[in-house]
XYZ file of C-alpha atoms in Angstrom:
549
model
C 84.856 -34.492 5.953
C 86.448 -32.304 8.645
C 84.110 -31.542 11.547
C 82.529 -28.096 11.554
C 83.714 -26.325 14.707
C 82.286 -22.781 14.466
C 79.085 -21.730 12.759
C 77.842 -18.114 12.657
C 74.598 -17.283 10.851
C 73.250 -13.768 10.265
C 75.052 -12.098 13.159
C 74.193 -8.435 13.761
C 75.543 -6.182 16.516
C 74.559 -2.640 17.382
C 75.299 -0.333 20.305
C 72.046 1.377 21.191
C 68.494 0.844 20.019
C 68.429 3.558 17.352
C 72.046 3.322 16.161
C 73.191 1.678 12.916
C 74.463 -1.892 13.128
C 78.272 -2.148 13.340
C 77.994 -5.792 12.218
C 75.163 -6.626 9.826
C 73.961 -10.119 8.833
C 77.427 -11.712 8.940
C 77.680 -15.451 8.301
C 80.718 -17.744 8.188
C 81.958 -21.105 9.408
C 85.292 -22.696 10.356
C 86.126 -26.392 10.469
C 88.549 -28.058 12.860
C 92.136 -27.473 11.711
C 91.085 -24.661 9.367
C 92.010 -20.956 9.384
C 89.576 -18.277 8.239
C 90.947 -14.732 7.936
C 88.782 -11.645 8.426
C 90.314 -8.644 6.654
C 89.176 -5.053 6.221
C 89.799 -1.510 7.372
C 89.531 -0.215 10.928
C 85.870 0.136 11.817
C 84.742 -2.554 9.401
C 83.428 -4.747 12.229
C 86.154 -7.395 12.409
C 87.034 -7.018 16.089
C 83.403 -6.574 17.160
C 82.623 -9.858 15.400
C 85.503 -11.559 17.204
C 84.547 -10.184 20.625
C 80.959 -11.337 20.110
C 82.238 -14.914 19.892
C 83.613 -14.690 23.442
C 80.754 -12.673 24.928
C 82.670 -9.413 25.277
C 80.742 -6.949 23.125
C 80.278 -4.794 26.212
C 77.368 -3.233 28.126
C 74.586 -1.737 26.031
C 75.323 -3.918 23.026
C 72.528 -5.699 21.208
C 73.494 -9.016 19.607
C 71.191 -10.917 17.286
C 72.024 -14.093 15.401
C 70.204 -17.062 13.935
C 73.023 -19.290 15.113
C 76.341 -19.091 16.985
C 77.626 -22.588 17.656
C 81.078 -23.721 18.852
C 81.819 -27.434 18.984
C 78.121 -28.241 18.769
C 77.192 -25.982 21.709
C 74.974 -22.963 21.089
C 76.267 -19.666 22.484
C 73.275 -17.511 21.522
C 71.938 -17.324 25.083
C 75.039 -18.069 27.153
C 75.004 -16.509 30.631
C 77.882 -14.499 32.085
C 78.864 -17.543 34.180
C 78.837 -19.798 31.124
C 80.979 -17.339 29.164
C 83.588 -17.379 31.941
C 83.884 -21.160 31.631
C 84.035 -20.972 27.821
C 86.756 -18.317 27.520
C 90.218 -19.831 27.600
C 89.033 -23.417 27.954
C 87.079 -23.706 24.704
C 87.880 -20.424 22.934
C 91.286 -18.758 23.164
C 91.619 -15.058 22.364
C 94.789 -13.214 21.355
C 94.328 -9.464 21.513
C 96.453 -6.985 19.567
C 97.234 -4.685 22.505
C 99.186 -6.959 24.821
C 100.142 -4.160 27.244
C 96.551 -3.657 28.411
C 95.570 -7.319 27.978
C 98.115 -8.712 30.449
C 97.644 -8.105 34.171
C 100.256 -5.475 35.138
C 100.309 -6.711 38.768
C 100.967 -10.399 38.105
C 104.005 -11.987 36.570
C 103.593 -13.595 33.170
C 104.175 -17.032 34.683
C 101.518 -16.460 37.363
C 98.976 -15.346 34.760
C 99.399 -18.504 32.704
C 99.614 -20.678 35.816
C 96.259 -19.375 37.080
C 94.497 -20.630 33.936
C 96.096 -24.054 34.371
C 95.274 -24.126 38.098
C 91.598 -23.283 37.553
C 90.931 -25.521 34.560
C 93.294 -28.517 34.854
C 94.306 -31.149 37.404
C 98.040 -30.448 37.046
C 100.091 -30.029 40.205
C 102.398 -27.041 40.876
C 105.526 -28.667 39.406
C 103.723 -29.843 36.265
C 102.093 -26.437 35.840
C 105.483 -24.734 36.099
C 106.914 -27.010 33.418
C 103.873 -26.374 31.206
C 104.227 -22.586 31.627
C 107.853 -22.688 30.475
C 106.910 -24.958 27.564
C 104.171 -22.566 26.433
C 106.509 -19.549 26.604
C 109.118 -21.422 24.557
C 106.476 -22.422 21.988
C 105.535 -18.745 21.631
C 109.128 -17.886 20.678
C 110.300 -16.368 23.972
C 114.093 -16.817 24.178
C 114.447 -17.084 27.966
C 111.239 -18.606 29.417
C 112.373 -18.768 33.078
C 113.321 -15.075 33.058
C 110.132 -13.949 31.293
C 107.946 -16.080 33.564
C 109.157 -14.020 36.519
C 108.574 -10.640 34.859
C 105.506 -8.409 34.640
C 104.105 -6.988 31.403
C 105.605 -3.536 31.998
C 109.098 -5.046 32.094
C 108.800 -6.612 28.626
C 109.223 -5.231 25.126
C 106.165 -5.038 22.882
C 107.200 -8.176 21.046
C 107.735 -10.157 24.249
C 104.385 -8.987 25.635
C 102.613 -10.189 22.499
C 104.309 -13.574 22.671
C 103.432 -13.909 26.370
C 99.802 -13.152 25.520
C 99.824 -15.862 22.849
C 101.243 -18.346 25.363
C 98.408 -17.467 27.745
C 95.766 -17.843 25.025
C 96.850 -21.367 24.048
C 97.502 -22.611 27.596
C 94.336 -24.725 27.751
C 94.536 -25.999 24.156
C 91.200 -24.430 23.121
C 89.329 -25.894 20.152
C 88.923 -22.405 18.640
C 91.605 -19.721 18.699
C 90.673 -16.148 17.806
C 93.791 -14.188 16.878
C 93.196 -10.432 16.528
C 96.295 -8.992 14.801
C 98.601 -11.483 16.588
C 101.780 -10.514 14.675
C 101.352 -6.737 14.360
C 103.959 -5.835 17.000
C 106.469 -8.496 15.992
C 109.555 -8.342 13.799
C 109.799 -10.669 10.818
C 111.728 -13.504 12.472
C 109.440 -13.694 15.517
C 106.428 -13.307 13.220
C 107.596 -16.394 11.340
C 107.856 -18.317 14.639
C 104.314 -17.336 15.634
C 102.909 -18.380 12.258
C 104.691 -21.723 12.590
C 103.104 -22.081 16.038
C 99.647 -21.362 14.603
C 100.327 -23.922 11.866
C 101.236 -26.496 14.519
C 98.020 -25.800 16.420
C 95.989 -26.196 13.235
C 97.681 -29.505 12.501
C 96.429 -30.677 15.909
C 92.865 -29.727 14.967
C 92.579 -26.203 16.384
C 90.321 -23.909 14.352
C 91.720 -20.394 13.910
C 89.848 -17.156 13.233
C 92.589 -14.739 12.165
C 92.035 -10.985 12.044
C 94.854 -9.199 10.267
C 95.570 -6.198 8.076
C 98.770 -7.889 6.842
C 97.684 -9.627 3.656
C 101.039 -11.420 3.367
C 100.327 -13.069 6.727
C 96.815 -13.912 5.548
C 98.172 -15.473 2.349
C 100.701 -17.485 4.349
C 98.337 -19.105 6.843
C 94.654 -18.727 5.917
C 92.664 -21.368 4.043
C 89.843 -18.946 3.333
C 89.351 -15.180 3.471
C 86.304 -13.082 4.307
C 86.573 -9.378 3.448
C 84.582 -7.024 5.697
C 83.512 -3.496 4.902
C 81.137 -1.322 6.961
C 79.974 -4.298 9.016
C 79.244 -6.615 6.103
C 81.159 -9.402 4.391
C 81.540 -8.218 0.795
C 83.644 -11.094 -0.521
C 84.623 -14.540 0.661
C 86.352 -17.564 -0.772
C 89.582 -19.581 -0.843
C 92.621 -17.436 -0.048
C 94.261 -17.812 -3.464
C 91.080 -16.898 -5.304
C 90.319 -13.803 -3.209
C 93.866 -12.412 -3.198
C 94.805 -13.292 -6.783
C 91.499 -12.588 -8.536
C 89.435 -10.349 -6.245
C 85.902 -9.715 -7.430
C 85.016 -6.731 -5.263
C 86.485 -3.266 -5.884
C 87.116 -2.825 -2.159
C 89.274 -5.971 -2.061
C 91.231 -4.750 -5.093
C 91.854 -1.416 -3.340
C 93.187 -3.178 -0.233
C 95.644 -5.177 -2.347
C 96.892 -2.082 -4.194
C 97.761 -0.413 -0.859
C 100.460 -2.972 0.025
C 103.910 -1.231 -0.008
C 105.960 -4.162 -1.383
C 106.808 -3.688 -5.040
C 105.951 0.017 -5.106
C 109.125 2.092 -5.590
C 110.025 5.125 -3.516
C 107.754 8.048 -4.323
C 104.857 6.073 -5.818
C 101.466 6.565 -4.177
C 99.721 3.750 -2.356
C 96.372 5.182 -1.325
C 94.911 6.279 -4.646
C 94.313 9.722 -3.132
C 95.640 12.874 -4.757
C 98.791 14.357 -3.214
C 98.510 17.310 -0.890
C 98.986 20.649 -2.560
C 101.968 22.710 -1.437
C 99.648 25.328 0.024
C 97.865 22.694 2.106
C 101.041 21.031 3.320
C 102.728 24.332 4.215
C 100.159 26.482 6.003
C 101.647 29.966 6.006
C 99.830 30.988 9.124
C 101.430 28.097 10.958
C 104.880 29.560 10.416
C 106.339 26.471 8.723
C 109.841 27.151 7.436
C 111.105 25.704 4.165
C 114.860 26.128 4.336
C 116.396 27.528 1.148
C 119.989 28.098 2.192
C 122.415 26.778 -0.443
C 124.665 25.563 2.403
C 122.041 23.282 3.957
C 122.450 20.288 1.620
C 126.114 20.001 2.650
C 125.205 19.814 6.364
C 123.737 16.522 7.643
C 120.365 16.843 9.315
C 121.531 14.415 12.019
C 124.925 12.845 12.666
C 125.177 9.990 15.160
C 128.877 9.530 15.797
C 130.160 6.326 17.438
C 127.568 6.286 20.226
C 127.264 3.534 22.827
C 124.809 3.031 25.663
C 124.732 0.430 28.434
C 121.817 -0.002 30.809
C 122.117 -1.430 34.309
C 119.650 -4.062 35.523
C 118.535 -4.720 39.123
C 120.709 -7.822 39.307
C 123.760 -5.666 38.585
C 124.666 -7.296 35.276
C 123.326 -4.756 32.810
C 123.270 -5.036 29.030
C 124.788 -3.183 26.095
C 121.851 -1.669 24.180
C 123.888 0.278 21.603
C 127.558 -0.081 20.730
C 129.629 2.028 18.340
C 126.689 3.216 16.226
C 127.352 5.834 13.542
C 124.642 7.088 11.179
C 124.220 10.107 8.921
C 120.802 11.436 7.906
C 120.854 13.835 4.952
C 118.345 16.712 4.735
C 115.126 15.928 2.897
C 115.793 12.162 2.817
C 114.610 9.078 4.686
C 116.954 6.700 6.489
C 115.237 3.418 7.322
C 116.424 1.634 10.464
C 115.506 -2.059 10.717
C 116.269 -4.917 13.070
C 114.627 -7.359 15.443
C 113.053 -6.431 18.776
C 115.806 -5.600 21.257
C 118.345 -4.754 18.546
C 118.755 -1.182 19.840
C 116.597 0.759 17.345
C 114.472 2.623 19.871
C 117.452 3.397 22.124
C 119.222 4.867 19.084
C 116.119 6.955 18.354
C 116.001 8.257 21.936
C 119.678 9.169 21.757
C 119.032 11.057 18.504
C 116.126 12.921 20.136
C 118.273 13.912 23.104
C 116.086 11.929 25.519
C 118.811 9.398 26.416
C 122.419 10.467 26.910
C 125.001 8.136 25.330
C 127.861 6.819 27.449
C 130.313 7.665 24.664
C 130.025 9.340 21.280
C 127.839 12.265 20.312
C 124.912 13.420 18.183
C 125.029 16.567 16.063
C 121.843 18.279 14.877
C 122.095 20.365 11.699
C 125.853 20.542 12.117
C 125.827 21.753 15.728
C 126.392 19.912 19.036
C 123.255 18.267 20.417
C 123.728 15.310 22.752
C 126.622 16.856 24.681
C 124.589 19.932 25.638
C 122.664 20.230 28.894
C 118.892 20.165 28.415
C 118.654 23.861 29.255
C 120.671 24.603 26.101
C 118.942 21.959 23.974
C 115.520 23.358 24.793
C 115.814 26.356 22.496
C 116.483 24.025 19.530
C 113.996 21.284 20.443
C 111.542 22.496 17.825
C 114.016 21.424 15.112
C 113.542 17.714 15.861
C 110.276 15.914 16.550
C 108.872 12.413 16.837
C 105.966 10.295 15.641
C 105.315 7.237 17.804
C 103.702 3.839 17.292
C 100.978 4.462 19.876
C 99.722 8.029 19.421
C 96.937 7.581 21.968
C 99.449 6.749 24.690
C 101.422 9.913 23.893
C 98.410 12.269 24.130
C 97.057 13.868 27.297
C 93.581 12.262 27.449
C 92.170 15.405 29.077
C 93.063 17.622 26.111
C 91.192 18.211 22.895
C 92.879 17.901 19.506
C 93.119 21.692 19.352
C 94.845 21.874 22.747
C 97.344 19.169 21.765
C 98.405 21.044 18.635
C 98.368 24.427 20.391
C 100.772 23.031 22.991
C 103.128 21.889 20.215
C 102.986 25.294 18.533
C 104.029 27.113 21.697
C 106.631 24.652 23.019
C 109.730 26.503 24.076
C 108.007 29.816 23.331
C 105.733 30.235 26.292
C 106.050 34.020 26.200
C 104.423 34.201 22.771
C 100.652 34.684 22.353
C 98.494 31.572 22.216
C 98.151 30.106 18.713
C 95.193 31.374 16.734
C 92.433 28.971 15.805
C 93.161 29.292 12.083
C 96.786 28.184 12.572
C 95.593 24.964 14.201
C 92.971 24.513 11.475
C 95.673 24.898 8.817
C 97.761 22.164 10.433
C 94.795 19.790 10.648
C 94.002 20.383 6.982
C 97.656 19.837 6.094
C 97.362 16.246 7.345
C 93.994 15.625 5.735
C 91.789 16.222 8.786
C 88.776 18.480 9.159
C 89.180 21.487 11.480
C 85.907 20.334 13.028
C 87.946 17.742 14.950
C 89.591 20.547 16.916
C 87.137 20.204 19.799
C 87.218 16.389 19.932
C 89.254 14.301 22.354
C 91.574 11.727 20.865
C 89.830 8.699 22.395
C 86.866 9.385 20.115
C 89.033 9.266 16.962
C 89.916 6.294 14.781
C 93.474 4.929 14.725
C 94.210 6.637 11.422
C 92.855 9.974 12.658
C 94.957 9.750 15.828
C 98.110 9.132 13.828
C 97.332 12.148 11.613
C 96.881 14.286 14.737
C 100.257 12.943 15.930
C 101.827 14.027 12.616
C 100.171 17.462 12.824
C 101.569 17.856 16.335
C 105.026 16.798 15.141
C 105.185 19.317 12.265
C 103.579 22.174 14.246
C 106.872 23.658 15.597
C 108.431 23.610 12.080
C 110.976 20.814 12.599
C 113.732 19.888 10.177
C 113.947 16.271 11.387
C 111.300 13.732 12.419
C 112.063 10.459 14.208
C 109.336 8.032 13.115
C 109.267 5.039 15.482
C 106.912 2.389 14.037
C 104.439 5.089 12.914
C 102.207 2.776 10.841
C 102.610 -0.651 12.473
C 99.221 -0.542 14.212
C 97.280 0.654 11.147
C 95.402 -1.448 8.631
C 96.808 -1.567 5.112
C 94.621 1.124 3.536
C 95.073 3.641 6.387
C 98.790 2.781 6.427
C 98.917 3.674 2.730
C 97.290 7.044 3.389
C 99.713 7.872 6.220
C 102.776 6.842 4.168
C 101.562 9.006 1.282
C 100.981 11.875 3.707
C 104.524 11.598 5.119
C 105.885 11.606 1.567
C 103.838 14.711 0.706
C 105.066 16.539 3.812
C 108.674 15.593 3.135
C 108.429 16.979 -0.396
C 106.722 20.173 0.742
C 108.736 20.875 3.897
C 112.124 19.325 3.130
C 111.906 17.117 6.222
C 114.462 14.440 7.045
C 113.066 11.190 8.467
C 114.745 8.549 10.605
C 112.139 5.846 9.978
C 112.102 2.825 12.300
C 109.971 -0.170 11.373
C 109.951 -3.952 11.667
C 107.959 -4.057 8.390
C 110.575 -4.442 5.674
C 107.983 -3.779 2.981
C 107.342 -0.345 4.480
C 111.079 0.331 4.823
C 111.699 -0.667 1.192
C 108.971 1.715 0.053
C 109.852 4.826 2.101
C 113.659 4.760 2.408
C 116.430 6.379 0.413
C 119.022 4.593 2.538
C 118.726 1.681 4.967
C 120.698 0.752 8.086
C 120.368 -2.743 9.556
C 120.844 -3.155 13.306
C 121.611 -6.318 15.285
C 122.546 -6.661 18.967
C 123.202 -2.949 19.315
C 125.427 -2.593 16.248
C 124.914 -1.411 12.684
C 125.816 -4.428 10.557
C 124.963 -3.066 7.103
C 124.117 0.223 5.413
C 123.420 1.211 1.842
C 120.775 2.477 -0.528
C 117.430 0.771 -0.215
C 117.952 -0.841 -3.611
C 121.356 -2.233 -2.618
C 120.301 -3.630 0.738
C 117.114 -5.276 -0.481
C 118.433 -6.549 -3.821
C 121.881 -7.742 -2.717
C 122.232 -7.903 1.098
C 125.819 -8.549 2.177
C 125.581 -9.367 5.882
C 124.240 -12.810 6.930
C 121.878 -11.149 9.427
C 120.326 -8.977 6.696
C 120.020 -12.014 4.470
C 118.221 -13.878 7.266
C 115.826 -10.979 7.834
C 114.927 -10.817 4.157
C 114.532 -14.585 3.966
C 112.064 -14.441 6.873
C 109.978 -11.694 5.304
C 106.521 -12.579 4.022
C 105.694 -11.096 0.625
C 102.485 -11.318 -1.341
C 102.533 -13.616 -4.322
């Protein structure tokens, strides 16, 4: 029999004496070389459970358990000093948000080296070699370069891989991976899963937290489904995902975008009514001109952009890109990290000026204009970002955020009335009662809905959606995708939809453009590109994709 490495019995966690438990009587175990996946919606208690296992539930928390044992050592009454010696050495932890998890003042190499210096007998030269080896194992293409960079200089995918390298530096017996592949494109995701497989083959136990059920199916031996702080179903991965017993598990599986054609609903919720999606008091325009369908919403015409680096070399981010987005349709843009997707989006928004080429918005010049002339038309094009919290002013309430969007470029107009803001919140499925709340107190799904309300407030014709659902669990993702579909139908919006999740792209897109090394290598209808890809790069992307079943 394989040795039992982690044992948790009747774990409960609450924050405050008289508050409900956020984790209630949770029990599970993991053997050496085994992977257990915790799945469930945001707020179900998954991450709190994981943080309890490394002593980071935070001040004011109350933790009770009959047993928490790792490698035969009880952690129920570990002191702060003992926890510091346990973290990293015995238990590795991969957090989802690599930007705030890595030290912004230290280089990546220094951060990993410090763990080796404090917990091993390796000399400087051996530690340096080990750092580069760990970065290579995590799928980083140029370890010496990345080792000398700080977190703020890296893309989201590179930051996540650097964090994984740091977590496995000391070869811990237990690795807790909280959404370790969320920010990664499909090819890097495959590399990380292979790395986790290699660690398991060496005897490492893995507790995986993920909303991506395809990832769970690929790597987990067993699955535990959490809802409202409790485990409602557990068992071997095949049994839970193929023949779920609990209704909640069945609902999670139905929310997966793969296999659901364009226009089909994922969330099980009723579509928004036209009156809810188009609040009259908010001044939303639904264009009815018979000439509009003949005019592209956005034309990107042969644009190129090169960025200069401190060493003077520079790199070509975008080269000769041409795209056409038709009104009322969705163009999906896919490609690996660093392929030029976000730079293309910034060029389309008028935030980055191309070196050559131009962008036209609703048939009129856009990128060639000075910002003073673009400003009067800025309300026609908006954006929804991956990290809504990072794009909000933390000092403002939800109402102030939307009010600011309603008055942008029209500062001489009266302040928006309360009912206009309430209409917009209701149009994205939020209660007007949230108007006085600050965004830090909202869930991830609520924040993204506020971001969408802000984006549609000035009555745009085009929305640039840059990874708008990548940080959301599968059921909240389904609700947001359904919401975007409802708004497109009601408002006639055109979406440029950027995502590394090919299942999402297949579900939402009318047409798809595939980007590699700054160039568009293939375009076509979603059906054409996914059923019969022509370019070798597209074929490789689709081969790397994890699908359920």
